[in-house]
Amino acid sequence: LDSTAAKLNEELKELKDLLKHLSKELDFLKASGGAGSGGGASAPPDVVIQITNKIEKLEIKIGNLENELNSMRRAKNQTVSMPQAPISSGPSIDASKFEALEHKVGQLEGDFKKFNNEIVKEIKNHQDQINGKVDFPQLEELKDFLLGKIDELLRGFKQFADKNETK
């Protein structure tokens, strides 16, 4: 019983840490979408909303898991103060509750892995979009080139006679 509760507690801690990490990545995605692109295209709003909704759902699932784990601990504390049951009767807490909790933890781990893969894919896509944009030195070079061409055109037009001079 203690080892199962400790295992569930450790898995719950790992899930919380992963949730914090994914939330930080989402914040980075939101922040870099507006600041890094100079007002250009950023992460699509619907993707950010979907990611935020998934984080909220996972937070709710973790809260439910914490509540169940705490209720199991309270139930264990109650059984300790009671007289000891005969050895042949088995554990005082239903094993199906532990199995259900382990199943829920497994589902949460799967959800987190899927969610993590989605976040990584979105961040990579966002980074690819940022890398595909023209940087400032390239724009300066293009500006200088175009100004040079305009200057050449103006010098070329000066070779032709002015309309007022030909009258």
JSON list of N, CA, C and O in Angstrom, two decimals, residues 1-3 5 69-82 92-93 98:
[
{"chain": "A", "resi": 1, "resn": "LEU", "atom": "N", "xyz": [0.83, -1.20, 0.00]},
{"chain": "A", "resi": 1, "resn": "LEU", "atom": "CA", "xyz": [0.00, 0.00, 0.00]},
{"chain": "A", "resi": 1, "resn": "LEU", "atom": "C", "xyz": [0.87, 1.25, 0.00]},
{"chain": "A", "resi": 1, "resn": "LEU", "atom": "O", "xyz": [0.65, 2.15, -0.80]},
{"chain": "A", "resi": 2, "resn": "ASP", "atom": "N", "xyz": [1.87, 1.28, 0.88]},
{"chain": "A", "resi": 2, "resn": "ASP", "atom": "CA", "xyz": [2.76, 2.44, 0.95]},
{"chain": "A", "resi": 2, "resn": "ASP", "atom": "C", "xyz": [3.55, 2.59, -0.34]},
{"chain": "A", "resi": 2, "resn": "ASP", "atom": "O", "xyz": [3.76, 3.70, -0.83]},
{"chain": "A", "resi": 3, "resn": "SER", "atom": "N", "xyz": [4.01, 1.47, -0.89]},
{"chain": "A", "resi": 3, "resn": "SER", "atom": "CA", "xyz": [4.81, 1.55, -2.12]},
{"chain": "A", "resi": 3, "resn": "SER", "atom": "C", "xyz": [3.95, 2.02, -3.30]},
{"chain": "A", "resi": 3, "resn": "SER", "atom": "O", "xyz": [4.41, 2.78, -4.14]},
{"chain": "A", "resi": 5, "resn": "ALA", "atom": "N", "xyz": [1.23, 3.95, -3.08]},
{"chain": "A", "resi": 5, "resn": "ALA", "atom": "CA", "xyz": [0.96, 5.37, -2.86]},
{"chain": "A", "resi": 5, "resn": "ALA", "atom": "C", "xyz": [2.20, 6.21, -3.17]},
{"chain": "A", "resi": 5, "resn": "ALA", "atom": "O", "xyz": [2.09, 7.28, -3.78]},
{"chain": "A", "resi": 69, "resn": "LEU", "atom": "N", "xyz": [-5.72, 10.50, -4.39]},
{"chain": "A", "resi": 69, "resn": "LEU", "atom": "CA", "xyz": [-4.56, 10.03, -3.62]},
{"chain": "A", "resi": 69, "resn": "LEU", "atom": "C", "xyz": [-4.67, 10.49, -2.17]},
{"chain": "A", "resi": 69, "resn": "LEU", "atom": "O", "xyz": [-4.40, 9.71, -1.24]},
{"chain": "A", "resi": 70, "resn": "ASN", "atom": "N", "xyz": [-5.11, 11.73, -1.96]},
{"chain": "A", "resi": 70, "resn": "ASN", "atom": "CA", "xyz": [-5.27, 12.24, -0.60]},
{"chain": "A", "resi": 70, "resn": "ASN", "atom": "C", "xyz": [-6.38, 11.48, 0.14]},
{"chain": "A", "resi": 70, "resn": "ASN", "atom": "O", "xyz": [-6.25, 11.19, 1.33]},
{"chain": "A", "resi": 71, "resn": "SER", "atom": "N", "xyz": [-7.46, 11.15, -0.56]},
{"chain": "A", "resi": 71, "resn": "SER", "atom": "CA", "xyz": [-8.53, 10.40, 0.10]},
{"chain": "A", "resi": 71, "resn": "SER", "atom": "C", "xyz": [-8.06, 9.00, 0.47]},
{"chain": "A", "resi": 71, "resn": "SER", "atom": "O", "xyz": [-8.44, 8.46, 1.51]},
{"chain": "A", "resi": 72, "resn": "MET", "atom": "N", "xyz": [-7.21, 8.42, -0.37]},
{"chain": "A", "resi": 72, "resn": "MET", "atom": "CA", "xyz": [-6.65, 7.11, -0.05]},
{"chain": "A", "resi": 72, "resn": "MET", "atom": "C", "xyz": [-5.76, 7.20, 1.18]},
{"chain": "A", "resi": 72, "resn": "MET", "atom": "O", "xyz": [-5.77, 6.33, 2.05]},
{"chain": "A", "resi": 73, "resn": "ARG", "atom": "N", "xyz": [-4.98, 8.28, 1.27]},
{"chain": "A", "resi": 73, "resn": "ARG", "atom": "CA", "xyz": [-4.11, 8.46, 2.43]},
{"chain": "A", "resi": 73, "resn": "ARG", "atom": "C", "xyz": [-4.94, 8.61, 3.71]},
{"chain": "A", "resi": 73, "resn": "ARG", "atom": "O", "xyz": [-4.61, 8.07, 4.76]},
{"chain": "A", "resi": 74, "resn": "ARG", "atom": "N", "xyz": [-6.04, 9.40, 3.60]},
{"chain": "A", "resi": 74, "resn": "ARG", "atom": "CA", "xyz": [-6.90, 9.57, 4.77]},
{"chain": "A", "resi": 74, "resn": "ARG", "atom": "C", "xyz": [-7.51, 8.23, 5.17]},
{"chain": "A", "resi": 74, "resn": "ARG", "atom": "O", "xyz": [-7.60, 7.90, 6.34]},
{"chain": "A", "resi": 75, "resn": "ALA", "atom": "N", "xyz": [-7.93, 7.46, 4.17]},
{"chain": "A", "resi": 75, "resn": "ALA", "atom": "CA", "xyz": [-8.52, 6.15, 4.46]},
{"chain": "A", "resi": 75, "resn": "ALA", "atom": "C", "xyz": [-7.49, 5.23, 5.10]},
{"chain": "A", "resi": 75, "resn": "ALA", "atom": "O", "xyz": [-7.80, 4.46, 6.01]},
{"chain": "A", "resi": 76, "resn": "LYS", "atom": "N", "xyz": [-6.25, 5.32, 4.65]},
{"chain": "A", "resi": 76, "resn": "LYS", "atom": "CA", "xyz": [-5.18, 4.50, 5.22]},
{"chain": "A", "resi": 76, "resn": "LYS", "atom": "C", "xyz": [-4.94, 4.90, 6.67]},
{"chain": "A", "resi": 76, "resn": "LYS", "atom": "O", "xyz": [-4.78, 4.05, 7.55]},
{"chain": "A", "resi": 77, "resn": "ASN", "atom": "N", "xyz": [-4.94, 6.22, 6.93]},
{"chain": "A", "resi": 77, "resn": "ASN", "atom": "CA", "xyz": [-4.74, 6.69, 8.29]},
{"chain": "A", "resi": 77, "resn": "ASN", "atom": "C", "xyz": [-5.85, 6.21, 9.21]},
{"chain": "A", "resi": 77, "resn": "ASN", "atom": "O", "xyz": [-5.64, 5.90, 10.37]},
{"chain": "A", "resi": 78, "resn": "GLN", "atom": "N", "xyz": [-7.06, 6.13, 8.71]},
{"chain": "A", "resi": 78, "resn": "GLN", "atom": "CA", "xyz": [-8.18, 5.65, 9.51]},
{"chain": "A", "resi": 78, "resn": "GLN", "atom": "C", "xyz": [-8.04, 4.17, 9.82]},
{"chain": "A", "resi": 78, "resn": "GLN", "atom": "O", "xyz": [-8.35, 3.74, 10.91]},
{"chain": "A", "resi": 79, "resn": "THR", "atom": "N", "xyz": [-7.56, 3.42, 8.84]},
{"chain": "A", "resi": 79, "resn": "THR", "atom": "CA", "xyz": [-7.43, 1.98, 9.08]},
{"chain": "A", "resi": 79, "resn": "THR", "atom": "C", "xyz": [-6.29, 1.69, 10.06]},
{"chain": "A", "resi": 79, "resn": "THR", "atom": "O", "xyz": [-6.34, 0.67, 10.73]},
{"chain": "A", "resi": 80, "resn": "VAL", "atom": "N", "xyz": [-5.30, 2.54, 10.14]},
{"chain": "A", "resi": 80, "resn": "VAL", "atom": "CA", "xyz": [-4.19, 2.31, 11.07]},
{"chain": "A", "resi": 80, "resn": "VAL", "atom": "C", "xyz": [-4.69, 2.43, 12.50]},
{"chain": "A", "resi": 80, "resn": "VAL", "atom": "O", "xyz": [-4.27, 1.67, 13.37]},
{"chain": "A", "resi": 81, "resn": "SER", "atom": "N", "xyz": [-5.61, 3.34, 12.76]},
{"chain": "A", "resi": 81, "resn": "SER", "atom": "CA", "xyz": [-6.07, 3.53, 14.13]},
{"chain": "A", "resi": 81, "resn": "SER", "atom": "C", "xyz": [-7.07, 2.45, 14.55]},
{"chain": "A", "resi": 81, "resn": "SER", "atom": "O", "xyz": [-7.33, 2.28, 15.72]},
{"chain": "A", "resi": 82, "resn": "MET", "atom": "N", "xyz": [-7.61, 1.71, 13.61]},
{"chain": "A", "resi": 82, "resn": "MET", "atom": "CA", "xyz": [-8.57, 0.65, 13.93]},
{"chain": "A", "resi": 82, "resn": "MET", "atom": "C", "xyz": [-7.82, -0.63, 14.31]},
{"chain": "A", "resi": 82, "resn": "MET", "atom": "O", "xyz": [-6.65, -0.78, 13.97]},
{"chain": "A", "resi": 92, "resn": "SER", "atom": "N", "xyz": [-7.22, -3.61, 3.54]},
{"chain": "A", "resi": 92, "resn": "SER", "atom": "CA", "xyz": [-8.43, -2.91, 3.94]},
{"chain": "A", "resi": 92, "resn": "SER", "atom": "C", "xyz": [-8.91, -1.93, 2.87]},
{"chain": "A", "resi": 92, "resn": "SER", "atom": "O", "xyz": [-10.04, -1.49, 2.91]},
{"chain": "A", "resi": 93, "resn": "ILE", "atom": "N", "xyz": [-8.05, -1.57, 1.93]},
{"chain": "A", "resi": 93, "resn": "ILE", "atom": "CA", "xyz": [-8.44, -0.66, 0.85]},
{"chain": "A", "resi": 93, "resn": "ILE", "atom": "C", "xyz": [-8.59, -1.50, -0.41]},
{"chain": "A", "resi": 93, "resn": "ILE", "atom": "O", "xyz": [-7.77, -2.36, -0.72]},
{"chain": "A", "resi": 98, "resn": "PHE", "atom": "N", "xyz": [-6.76, 1.21, -6.55]},
{"chain": "A", "resi": 98, "resn": "PHE", "atom": "CA", "xyz": [-5.38, 1.39, -6.97]},
{"chain": "A", "resi": 98, "resn": "PHE", "atom": "C", "xyz": [-5.22, 1.14, -8.46]},
{"chain": "A", "resi": 98, "resn": "PHE", "atom": "O", "xyz": [-4.51, 1.86, -9.15]}
]
